[in-house]
Coordinates of C-alpha atoms in Angstrom, one line a residue:
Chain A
X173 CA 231.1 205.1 -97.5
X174 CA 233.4 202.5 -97.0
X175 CA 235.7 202.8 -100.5
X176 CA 235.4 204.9 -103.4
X177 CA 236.6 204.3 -106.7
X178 CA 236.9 207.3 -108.7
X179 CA 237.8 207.4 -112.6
X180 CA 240.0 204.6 -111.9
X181 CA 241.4 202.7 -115.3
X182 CA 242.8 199.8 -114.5
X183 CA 245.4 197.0 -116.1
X184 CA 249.4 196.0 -115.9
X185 CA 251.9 197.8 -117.0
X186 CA 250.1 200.8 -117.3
X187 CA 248.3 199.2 -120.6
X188 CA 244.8 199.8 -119.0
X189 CA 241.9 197.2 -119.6
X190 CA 239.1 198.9 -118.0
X191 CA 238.7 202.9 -118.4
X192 CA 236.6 205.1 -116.4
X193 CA 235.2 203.3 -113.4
X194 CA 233.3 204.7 -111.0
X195 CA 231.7 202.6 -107.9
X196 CA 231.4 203.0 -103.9
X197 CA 230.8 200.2 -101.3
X198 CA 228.8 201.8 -98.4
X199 CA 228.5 200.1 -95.0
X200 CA 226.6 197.2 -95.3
X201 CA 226.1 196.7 -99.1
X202 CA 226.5 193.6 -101.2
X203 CA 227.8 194.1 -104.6
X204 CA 228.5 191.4 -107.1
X205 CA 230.6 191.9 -110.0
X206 CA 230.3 190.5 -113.0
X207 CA 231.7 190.9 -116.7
X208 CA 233.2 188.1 -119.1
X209 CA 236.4 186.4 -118.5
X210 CA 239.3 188.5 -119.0
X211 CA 237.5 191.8 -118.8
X212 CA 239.5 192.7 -115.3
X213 CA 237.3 191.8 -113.0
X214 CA 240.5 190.1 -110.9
X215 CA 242.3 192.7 -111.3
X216 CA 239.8 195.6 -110.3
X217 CA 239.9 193.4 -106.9
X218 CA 243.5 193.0 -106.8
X219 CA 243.5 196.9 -107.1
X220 CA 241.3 197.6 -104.5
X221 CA 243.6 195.6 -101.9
X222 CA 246.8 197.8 -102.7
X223 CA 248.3 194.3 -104.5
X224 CA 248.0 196.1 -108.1
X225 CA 248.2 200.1 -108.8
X226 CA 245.6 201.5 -110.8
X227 CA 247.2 203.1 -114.2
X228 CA 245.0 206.1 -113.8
X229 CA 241.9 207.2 -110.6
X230 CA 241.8 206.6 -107.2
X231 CA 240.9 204.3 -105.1
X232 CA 239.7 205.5 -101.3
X233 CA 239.1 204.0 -97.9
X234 CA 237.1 205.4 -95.4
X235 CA 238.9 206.9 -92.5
X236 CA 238.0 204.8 -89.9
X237 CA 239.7 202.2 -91.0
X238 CA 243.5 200.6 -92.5
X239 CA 243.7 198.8 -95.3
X240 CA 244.4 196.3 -93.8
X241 CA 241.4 195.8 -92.1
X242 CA 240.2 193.7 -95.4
X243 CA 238.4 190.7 -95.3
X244 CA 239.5 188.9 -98.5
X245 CA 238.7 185.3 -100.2
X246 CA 241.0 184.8 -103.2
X247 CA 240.2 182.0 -105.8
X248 CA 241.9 179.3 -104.6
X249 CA 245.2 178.1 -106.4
X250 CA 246.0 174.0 -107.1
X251 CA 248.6 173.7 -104.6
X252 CA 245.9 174.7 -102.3
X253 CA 244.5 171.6 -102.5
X254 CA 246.7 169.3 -101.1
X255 CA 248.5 171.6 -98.2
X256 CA 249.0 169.5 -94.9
X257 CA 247.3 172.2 -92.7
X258 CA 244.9 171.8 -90.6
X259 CA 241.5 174.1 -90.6
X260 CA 242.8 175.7 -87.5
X261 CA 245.8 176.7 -88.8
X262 CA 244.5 178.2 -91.9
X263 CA 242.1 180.4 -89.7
X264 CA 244.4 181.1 -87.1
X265 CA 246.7 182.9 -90.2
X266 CA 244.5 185.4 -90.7
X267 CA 245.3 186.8 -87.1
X268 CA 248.6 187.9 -88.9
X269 CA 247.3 191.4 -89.9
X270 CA 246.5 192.6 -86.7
X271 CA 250.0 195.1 -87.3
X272 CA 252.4 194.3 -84.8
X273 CA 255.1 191.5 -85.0
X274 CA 254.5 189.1 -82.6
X275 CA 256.3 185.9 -83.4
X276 CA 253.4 183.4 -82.2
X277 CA 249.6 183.6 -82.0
X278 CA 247.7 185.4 -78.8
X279 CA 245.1 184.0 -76.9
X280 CA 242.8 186.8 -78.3
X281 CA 244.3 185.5 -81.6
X282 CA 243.0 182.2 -81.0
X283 CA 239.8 183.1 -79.4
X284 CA 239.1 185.2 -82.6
X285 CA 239.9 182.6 -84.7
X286 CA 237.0 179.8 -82.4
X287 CA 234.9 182.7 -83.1
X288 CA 235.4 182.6 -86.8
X289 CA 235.3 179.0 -87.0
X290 CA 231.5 178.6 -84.9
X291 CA 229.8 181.2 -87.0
X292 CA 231.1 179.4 -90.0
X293 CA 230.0 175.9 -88.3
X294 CA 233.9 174.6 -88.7
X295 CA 233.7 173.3 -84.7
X296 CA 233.6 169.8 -85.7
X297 CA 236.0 169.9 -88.4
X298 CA 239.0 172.1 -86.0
X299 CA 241.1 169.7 -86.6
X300 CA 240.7 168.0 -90.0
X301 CA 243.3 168.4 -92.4
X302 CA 242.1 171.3 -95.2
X303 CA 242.8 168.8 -98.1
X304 CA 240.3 166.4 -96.7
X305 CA 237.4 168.4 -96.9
X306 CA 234.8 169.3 -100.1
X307 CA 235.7 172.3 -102.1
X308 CA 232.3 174.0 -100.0
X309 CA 234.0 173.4 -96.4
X310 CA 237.2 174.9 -97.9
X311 CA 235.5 178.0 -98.9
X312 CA 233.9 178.5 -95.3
X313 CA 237.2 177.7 -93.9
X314 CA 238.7 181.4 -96.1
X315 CA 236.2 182.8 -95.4
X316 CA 236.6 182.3 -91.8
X317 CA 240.0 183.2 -92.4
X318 CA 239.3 186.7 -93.9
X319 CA 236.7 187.2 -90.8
X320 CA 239.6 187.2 -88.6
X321 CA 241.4 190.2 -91.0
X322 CA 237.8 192.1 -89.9
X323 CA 234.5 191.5 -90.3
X324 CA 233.7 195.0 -91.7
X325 CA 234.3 194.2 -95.6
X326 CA 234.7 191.6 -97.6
X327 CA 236.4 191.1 -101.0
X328 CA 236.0 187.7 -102.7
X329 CA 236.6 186.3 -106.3
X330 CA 234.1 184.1 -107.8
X331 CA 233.9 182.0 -104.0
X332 CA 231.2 179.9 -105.7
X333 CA 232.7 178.7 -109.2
X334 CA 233.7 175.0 -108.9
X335 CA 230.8 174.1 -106.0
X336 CA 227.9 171.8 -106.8
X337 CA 224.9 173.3 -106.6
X338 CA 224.1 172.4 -102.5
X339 CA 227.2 174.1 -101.7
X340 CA 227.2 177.0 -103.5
X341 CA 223.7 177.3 -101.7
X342 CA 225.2 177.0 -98.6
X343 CA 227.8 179.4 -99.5
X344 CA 225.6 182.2 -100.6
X345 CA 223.7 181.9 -97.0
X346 CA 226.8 182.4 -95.4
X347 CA 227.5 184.9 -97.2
X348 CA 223.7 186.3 -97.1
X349 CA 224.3 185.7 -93.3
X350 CA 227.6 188.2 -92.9
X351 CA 225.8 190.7 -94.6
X352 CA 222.7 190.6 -92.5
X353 CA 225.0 191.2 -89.5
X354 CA 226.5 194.4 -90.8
X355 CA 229.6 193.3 -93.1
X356 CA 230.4 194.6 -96.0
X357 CA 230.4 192.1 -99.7
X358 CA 232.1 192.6 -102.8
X359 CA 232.2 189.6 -104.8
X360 CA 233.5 188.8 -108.8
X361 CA 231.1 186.7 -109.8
X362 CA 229.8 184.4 -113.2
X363 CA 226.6 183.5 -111.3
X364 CA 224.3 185.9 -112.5
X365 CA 221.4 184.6 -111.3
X366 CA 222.9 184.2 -107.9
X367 CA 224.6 188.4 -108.0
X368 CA 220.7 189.1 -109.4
X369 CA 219.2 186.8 -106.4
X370 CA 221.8 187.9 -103.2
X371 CA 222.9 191.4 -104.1
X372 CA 221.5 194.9 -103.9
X373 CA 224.1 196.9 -106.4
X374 CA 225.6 195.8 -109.4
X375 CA 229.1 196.1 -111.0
X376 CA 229.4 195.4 -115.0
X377 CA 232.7 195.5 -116.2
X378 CA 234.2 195.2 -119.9
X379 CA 233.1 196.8 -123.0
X380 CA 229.9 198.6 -121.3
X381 CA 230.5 199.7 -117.7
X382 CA 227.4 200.0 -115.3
X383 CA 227.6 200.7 -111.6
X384 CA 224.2 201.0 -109.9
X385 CA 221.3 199.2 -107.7
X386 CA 220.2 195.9 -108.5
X387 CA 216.4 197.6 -109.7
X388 CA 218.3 199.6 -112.3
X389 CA 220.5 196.9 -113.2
X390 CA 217.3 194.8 -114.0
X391 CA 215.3 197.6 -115.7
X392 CA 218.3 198.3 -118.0
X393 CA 218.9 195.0 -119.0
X394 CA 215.4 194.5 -119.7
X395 CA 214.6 191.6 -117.6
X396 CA 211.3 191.9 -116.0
X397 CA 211.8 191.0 -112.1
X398 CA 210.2 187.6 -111.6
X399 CA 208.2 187.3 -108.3
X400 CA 209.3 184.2 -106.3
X401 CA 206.5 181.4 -106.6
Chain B
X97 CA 281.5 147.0 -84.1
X98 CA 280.6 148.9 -81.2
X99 CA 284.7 149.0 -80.6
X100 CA 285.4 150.3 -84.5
X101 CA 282.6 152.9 -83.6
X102 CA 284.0 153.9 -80.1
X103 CA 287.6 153.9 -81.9
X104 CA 286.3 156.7 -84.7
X105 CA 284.5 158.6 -82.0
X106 CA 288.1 159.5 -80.4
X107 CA 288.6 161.7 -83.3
X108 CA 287.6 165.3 -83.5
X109 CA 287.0 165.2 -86.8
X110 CA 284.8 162.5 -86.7
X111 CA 282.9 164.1 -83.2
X112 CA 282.4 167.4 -85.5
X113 CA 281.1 165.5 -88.5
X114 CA 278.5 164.1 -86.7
X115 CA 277.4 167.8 -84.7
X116 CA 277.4 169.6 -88.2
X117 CA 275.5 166.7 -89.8
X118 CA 272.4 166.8 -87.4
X119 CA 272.5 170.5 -87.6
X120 CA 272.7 170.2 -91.5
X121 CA 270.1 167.5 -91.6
X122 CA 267.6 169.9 -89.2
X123 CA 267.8 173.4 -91.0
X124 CA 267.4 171.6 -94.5
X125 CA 264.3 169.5 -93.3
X126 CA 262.7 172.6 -92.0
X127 CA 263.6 174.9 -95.5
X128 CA 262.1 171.6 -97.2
X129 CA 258.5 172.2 -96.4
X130 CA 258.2 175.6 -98.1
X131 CA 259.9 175.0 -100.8
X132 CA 258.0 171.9 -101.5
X133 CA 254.7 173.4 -100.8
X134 CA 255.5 176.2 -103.2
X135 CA 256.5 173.9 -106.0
X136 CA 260.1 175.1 -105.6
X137 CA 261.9 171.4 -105.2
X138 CA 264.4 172.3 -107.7
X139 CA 266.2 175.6 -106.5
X140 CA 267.8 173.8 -104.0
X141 CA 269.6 171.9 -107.1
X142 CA 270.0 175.4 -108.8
X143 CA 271.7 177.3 -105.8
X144 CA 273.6 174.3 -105.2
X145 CA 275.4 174.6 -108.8
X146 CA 275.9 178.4 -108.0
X147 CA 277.4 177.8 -105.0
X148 CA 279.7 175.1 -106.3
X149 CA 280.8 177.8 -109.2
X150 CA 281.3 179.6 -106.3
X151 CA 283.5 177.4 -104.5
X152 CA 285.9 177.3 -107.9
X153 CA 286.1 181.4 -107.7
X154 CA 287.0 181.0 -104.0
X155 CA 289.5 178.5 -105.2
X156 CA 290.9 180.3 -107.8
X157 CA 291.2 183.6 -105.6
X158 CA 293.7 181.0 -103.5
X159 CA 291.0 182.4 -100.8
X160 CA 292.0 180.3 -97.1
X161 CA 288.5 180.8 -95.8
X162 CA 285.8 180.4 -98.8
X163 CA 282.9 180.1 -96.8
X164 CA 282.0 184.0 -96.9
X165 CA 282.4 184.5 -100.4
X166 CA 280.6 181.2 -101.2
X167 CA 277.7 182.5 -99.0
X168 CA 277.2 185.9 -100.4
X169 CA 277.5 184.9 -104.1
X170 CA 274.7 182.1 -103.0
X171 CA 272.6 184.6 -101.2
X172 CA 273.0 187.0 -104.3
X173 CA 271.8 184.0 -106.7
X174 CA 269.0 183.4 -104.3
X175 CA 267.8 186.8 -103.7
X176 CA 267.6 187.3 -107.7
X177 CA 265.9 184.0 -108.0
X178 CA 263.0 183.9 -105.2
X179 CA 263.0 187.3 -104.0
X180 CA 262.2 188.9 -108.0
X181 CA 259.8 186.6 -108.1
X182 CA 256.6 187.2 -110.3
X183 CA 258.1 190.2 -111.9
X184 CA 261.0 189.0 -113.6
X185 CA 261.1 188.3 -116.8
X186 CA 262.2 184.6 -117.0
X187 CA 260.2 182.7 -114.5
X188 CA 260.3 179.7 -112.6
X189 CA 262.2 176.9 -113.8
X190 CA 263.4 178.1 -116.8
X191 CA 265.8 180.5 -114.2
X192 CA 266.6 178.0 -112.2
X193 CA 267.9 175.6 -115.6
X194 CA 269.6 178.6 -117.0
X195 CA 271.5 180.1 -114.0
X196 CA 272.3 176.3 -112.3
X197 CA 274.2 174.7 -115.9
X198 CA 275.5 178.5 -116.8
X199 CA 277.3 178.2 -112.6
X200 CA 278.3 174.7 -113.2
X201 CA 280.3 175.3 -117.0
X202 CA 281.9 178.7 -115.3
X203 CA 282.1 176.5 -112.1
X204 CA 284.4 173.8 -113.7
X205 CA 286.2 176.0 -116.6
X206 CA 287.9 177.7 -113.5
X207 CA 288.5 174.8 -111.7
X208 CA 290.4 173.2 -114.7
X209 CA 291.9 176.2 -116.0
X210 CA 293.1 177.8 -113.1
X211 CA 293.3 174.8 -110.3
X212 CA 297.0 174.2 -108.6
X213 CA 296.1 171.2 -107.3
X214 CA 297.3 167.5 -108.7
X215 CA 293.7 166.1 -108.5
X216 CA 291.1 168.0 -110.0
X217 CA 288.8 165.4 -111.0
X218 CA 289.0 164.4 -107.4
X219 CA 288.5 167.4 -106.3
X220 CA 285.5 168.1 -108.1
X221 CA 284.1 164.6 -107.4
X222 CA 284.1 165.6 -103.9
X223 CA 282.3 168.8 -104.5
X224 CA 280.0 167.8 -106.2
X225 CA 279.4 164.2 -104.1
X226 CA 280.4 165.4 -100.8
X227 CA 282.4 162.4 -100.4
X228 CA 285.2 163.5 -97.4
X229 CA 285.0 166.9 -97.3
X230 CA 282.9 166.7 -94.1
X231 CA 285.5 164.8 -92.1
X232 CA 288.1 167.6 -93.3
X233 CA 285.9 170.4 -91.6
X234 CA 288.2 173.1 -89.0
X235 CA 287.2 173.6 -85.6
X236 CA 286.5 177.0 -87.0
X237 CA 284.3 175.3 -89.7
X238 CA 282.0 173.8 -87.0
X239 CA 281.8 176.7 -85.3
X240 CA 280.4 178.7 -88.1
X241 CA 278.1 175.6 -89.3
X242 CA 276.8 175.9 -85.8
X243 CA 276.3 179.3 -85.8
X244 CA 274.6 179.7 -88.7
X245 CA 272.2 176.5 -88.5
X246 CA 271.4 177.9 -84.8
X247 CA 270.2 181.4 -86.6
X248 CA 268.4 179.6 -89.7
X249 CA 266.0 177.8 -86.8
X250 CA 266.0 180.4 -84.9
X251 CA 264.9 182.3 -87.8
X252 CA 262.4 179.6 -89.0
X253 CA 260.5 179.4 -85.6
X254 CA 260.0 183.0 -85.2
X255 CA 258.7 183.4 -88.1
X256 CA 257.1 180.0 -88.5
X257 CA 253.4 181.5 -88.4
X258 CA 254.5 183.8 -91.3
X259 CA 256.0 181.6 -93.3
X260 CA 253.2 179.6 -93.3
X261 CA 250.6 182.2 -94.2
X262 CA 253.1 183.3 -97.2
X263 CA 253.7 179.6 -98.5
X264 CA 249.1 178.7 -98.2
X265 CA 248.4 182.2 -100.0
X266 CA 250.6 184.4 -101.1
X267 CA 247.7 186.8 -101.9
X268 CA 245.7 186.6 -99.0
X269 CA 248.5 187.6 -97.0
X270 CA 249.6 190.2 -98.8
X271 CA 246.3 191.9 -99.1
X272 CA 246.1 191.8 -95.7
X273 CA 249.2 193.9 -94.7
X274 CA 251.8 191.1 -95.1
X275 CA 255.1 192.6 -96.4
X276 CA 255.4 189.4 -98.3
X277 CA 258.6 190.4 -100.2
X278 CA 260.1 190.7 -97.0
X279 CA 259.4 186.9 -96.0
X280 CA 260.2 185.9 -99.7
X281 CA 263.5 187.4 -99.1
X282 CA 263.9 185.9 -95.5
X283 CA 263.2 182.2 -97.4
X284 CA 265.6 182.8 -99.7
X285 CA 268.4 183.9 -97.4
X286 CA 267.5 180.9 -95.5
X287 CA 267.7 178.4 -98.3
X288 CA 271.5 180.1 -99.2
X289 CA 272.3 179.4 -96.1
X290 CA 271.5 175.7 -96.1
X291 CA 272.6 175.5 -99.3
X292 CA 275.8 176.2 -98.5
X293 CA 276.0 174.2 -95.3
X294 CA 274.7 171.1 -96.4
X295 CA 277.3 171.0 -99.7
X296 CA 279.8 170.3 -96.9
X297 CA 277.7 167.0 -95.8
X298 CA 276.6 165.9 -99.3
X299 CA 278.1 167.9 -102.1
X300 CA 276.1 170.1 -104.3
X301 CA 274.5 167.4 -106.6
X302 CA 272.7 165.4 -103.7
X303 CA 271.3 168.5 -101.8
X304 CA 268.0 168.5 -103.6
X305 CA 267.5 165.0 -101.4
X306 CA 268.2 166.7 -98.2
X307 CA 265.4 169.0 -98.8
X308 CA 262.8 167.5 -100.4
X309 CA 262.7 163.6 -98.9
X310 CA 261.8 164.5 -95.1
X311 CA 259.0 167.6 -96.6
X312 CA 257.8 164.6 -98.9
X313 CA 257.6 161.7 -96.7
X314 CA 256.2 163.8 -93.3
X315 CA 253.3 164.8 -95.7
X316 CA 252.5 161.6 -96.4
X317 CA 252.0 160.7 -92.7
X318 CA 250.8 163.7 -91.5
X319 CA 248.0 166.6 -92.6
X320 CA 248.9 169.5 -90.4
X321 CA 251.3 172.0 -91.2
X322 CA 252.9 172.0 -87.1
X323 CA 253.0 168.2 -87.4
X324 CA 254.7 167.6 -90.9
X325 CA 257.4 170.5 -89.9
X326 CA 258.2 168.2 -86.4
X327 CA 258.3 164.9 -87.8
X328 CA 260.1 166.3 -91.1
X329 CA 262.5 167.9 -88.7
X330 CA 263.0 164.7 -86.9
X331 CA 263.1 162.0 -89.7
X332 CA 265.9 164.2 -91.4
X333 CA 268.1 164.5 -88.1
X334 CA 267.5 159.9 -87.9
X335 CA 268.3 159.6 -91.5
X336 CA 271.4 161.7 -91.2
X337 CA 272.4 160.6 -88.0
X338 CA 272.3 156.9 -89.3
X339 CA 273.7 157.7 -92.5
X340 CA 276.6 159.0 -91.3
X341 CA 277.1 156.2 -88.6
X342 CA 276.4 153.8 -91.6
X343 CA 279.3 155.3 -94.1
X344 CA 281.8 155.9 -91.0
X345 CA 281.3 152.2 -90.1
X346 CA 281.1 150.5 -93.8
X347 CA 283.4 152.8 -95.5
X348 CA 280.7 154.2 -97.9
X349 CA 280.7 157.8 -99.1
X350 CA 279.0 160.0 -97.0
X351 CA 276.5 162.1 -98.8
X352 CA 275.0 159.1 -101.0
X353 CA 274.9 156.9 -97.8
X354 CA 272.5 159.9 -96.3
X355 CA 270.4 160.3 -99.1
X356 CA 269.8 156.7 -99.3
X357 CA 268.6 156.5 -95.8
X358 CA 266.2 159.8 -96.5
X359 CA 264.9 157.7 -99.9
X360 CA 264.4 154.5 -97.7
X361 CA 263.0 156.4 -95.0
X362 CA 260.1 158.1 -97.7
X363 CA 259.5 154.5 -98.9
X364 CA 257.9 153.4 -95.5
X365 CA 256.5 157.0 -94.7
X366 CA 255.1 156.1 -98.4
X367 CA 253.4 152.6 -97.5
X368 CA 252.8 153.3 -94.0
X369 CA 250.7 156.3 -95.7
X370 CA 249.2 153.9 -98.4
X371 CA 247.9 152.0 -95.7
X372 CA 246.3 154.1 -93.7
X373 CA 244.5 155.3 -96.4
X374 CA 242.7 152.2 -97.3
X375 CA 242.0 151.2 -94.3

């Protein structure tokens, strides 16, 4: 088990939003969360990263490893979109966490960071500045990013809304290809389709709350699994 | 010319104008990119009115040395402004309106009210413009100007990695173990600190310009973060450098003569920027 969520309510203020959740992310899993706009999805992720307390539950980690050993891909914000940084530099920040203050980035830093760029096929674009490239090659460039936090879990909200179709393919292999190699997903997402295609447990949030596999998910919503032509 | 020029440069006063200009010029380029980047142009202006309400308290308190009561009322203002952040109540620039007019009516009411000296509206012009108070600055002056500049870039480049992972994503950073309050706070310390500094080279209503036009026109030449803090860095030094030199040799005020030369300066950054886009 890699986090545990136990009766947690969530919301601000302590005005909760969501009451009564119960989930766990075990090693290797890929859960998608879904629910309508506003229904706290954002903020159940913002909870499990520390950045929001939960109003009432608890949220656990596994022993084996810090908080901040979180891989995270936040939605990106308009100002994002036009930052003079380069995709080096964007990757090379997620070195940052690694706990003790060193003013400049290590060679291990950087080497982590080439890593993070090859498996994410940013080689050729080291270089280029982030607000030159489409809205898919600045999602592979976070998510390289949140590889160098750790490559053991991964939290990211809605990482496909806003991508035409090709990309948000592309994205989902990535993805699809992390989670092959051990790591951890948890993502907010709209695309049904895509949670029912990629994922093997299901998150509902908002009026109705449903945790469970992606089988039960399907059987309870009535929708007959299609086989792939 | 080079004779008039040669002839100023005998004076101290004109020798430490110039040091503490360039030292200005640097700390306020480098403060300029993240508070451009995070849509904060304006609380330079805001702190600026602060500190100038400041100034009239130090004033009226017949205070010989005002800078350390003008800093820590700054830093205060600051601190309360970028450090509350998201929590506060009144956000953004709605703070910033509210606290930099409420500084500048206590500011001046003081001044009026309470001032000894036979020139007030000169004496606020000058505050406000920056138009001699440079060449006026004490030995002691330039050495605390050079003191604190050297700390704020000292500062800057050791945490020049942070500050950049706080100003792209606030969240990501501090989901990932970032004490991001802490490097909120060390921003606006920072920005006090220039603040402060640079109303001796420009006066408080001009400031703004010293931090925004070198952030503004780098970006437009250049599209990573290492290369837009250098060249911002280095175009506000030239400008400053030349301003000064310009309004020592032409007689024209000092802080408007700089902040021409920064807006003439983002004009060609601007073109030059335009054209190597279409091309």
């Amino acid at each position: 088990m890699l986090i545990k969520a136990e009766d947690v309510s969530l919301g601000y203020d302590s005005k909760a939003i969501v009451e009564h959740l119960n989930f766990e992310v075990n090693e290797g899993d890929y859960l998608c969360i879904v629910g309508e706009n506003g229904s706290g999805k954002s903020t159940l992720m913002k909870t499990v990263l520390g950045l929001v307390r939960p109003v009432s539950g608890t949220v656990t980690f596994d022993e084996s490893f810090a908080k901040k050993q979180i891989g995270y891909l936040p939605q990106q914000t308009g100002a994002q979109r036009d930052f003079p940084a380069s995709v080096e530099e964007i990757v090379l920040s997620g070195c940052l966490t690694n706990g003790t203050f060193h003013p400049f980035y290590s060679l291990e830093d950087k080497a982590l960071a080439a890593e993070n760029m090859r498996r994410m096929g940013l080689e050729a674009l080291r270089k280029r500045s982030y607000r030159t490239l489409s809205g898919g090659q600045q999602q592979r460039v976070l998510l390289a990013r949140a590889l160098c936090s750790t490559d053991r879990i991964i939290l990211m909200d809605e990482p496909v809304s806003g991508l035409d179709p090709a990309a948000a393919g592309e994205m989902y292999d990535a993805v699809e290809e992390l989670n092959r190699g051990g790591t951890a997903v948890m993502m907010i997402t709209h695309d049904i389709e895509g949670a029912l295609r990629y994922a093997d447990h299901i998150l509902v949030i908002g009026d109705e709350v449903f945790f469970g596999t992606k089988e039960e998910y399907m059987v309870r919503a009535g929708i007959v699994p299609q086989e792939e032509e | 010319m080079m004779e008039k020029l040669i002839f100023y440069l005998q004076y101290p006063f004109v020798r430490y104008a110039l040091i503490v200009g360039v030292l200005i010029a640097l700390c306020s380029a480098l403060l300029g990119i993240p508070l451009v980047l995070r849509r904060f142009s304006l609380i330079g202006d805001g702190l600026a009115h602060v500190a100038f309400a400041a100034m009239a308290v130090a004033a009226v308190l017949k205070l010989d040395n005002d800078m350390p009561v003008i800093l820590v009322i700054t830093i205060v203002s600051a601190v309360l402004i970028l450090g509350t952040g998201r929590s506060a109540r009144i956000k953004g620039d709605s703070a910033i309106a509210m606290i930099s007019v409420g500084s500048m009516a206590v500011g001046y009411l003081l001044v009026n009210v309470f001032s000894t000296s036979a020139n007030i509206s000169g004496d606020v012009c000058s505050t406000l413009f920056g138009s001699t108070s440079i060449l006026t600055l004490s030995e002691s002056d330039v050495r605390i100007c050079c003191m604190l500049s050297a700390a704020v870039v000292f500062a800057y480049i050791m945490l020049h990695n942070r500050i950049f992972a706080v100003t792209f994503d606030e969240s990501f950073a501090a989901a990932t173990g970032l004490n991001t309050r802490i490097y909120n706070l060390v921003i606006a310390v920072i920005c006090a600190v220039v603040i402060v500094l640079a109303m001796n080279l420009v006066g408080s209503l001009l400031i703004t310009a010293l931090v925004v036009f070198p952030a503004l026109s780098a970006m437009r030449l250049f599209s990573d973060y290492r290369s837009v803090t250098l060249f911002a860095a280095f175009l506000s030094v030239i400008c400053a450098r030349g301003g000064m030199l310009v309004s020592i040799l032409a007689g024209t005020p000092i802080g408007s003569t700089i902040v021409i030369a920064d807006m003439a300066a983002f004009l060609v950054c601007a073109l030059i920027g335009r054209m190597k886009g279409e091309t």
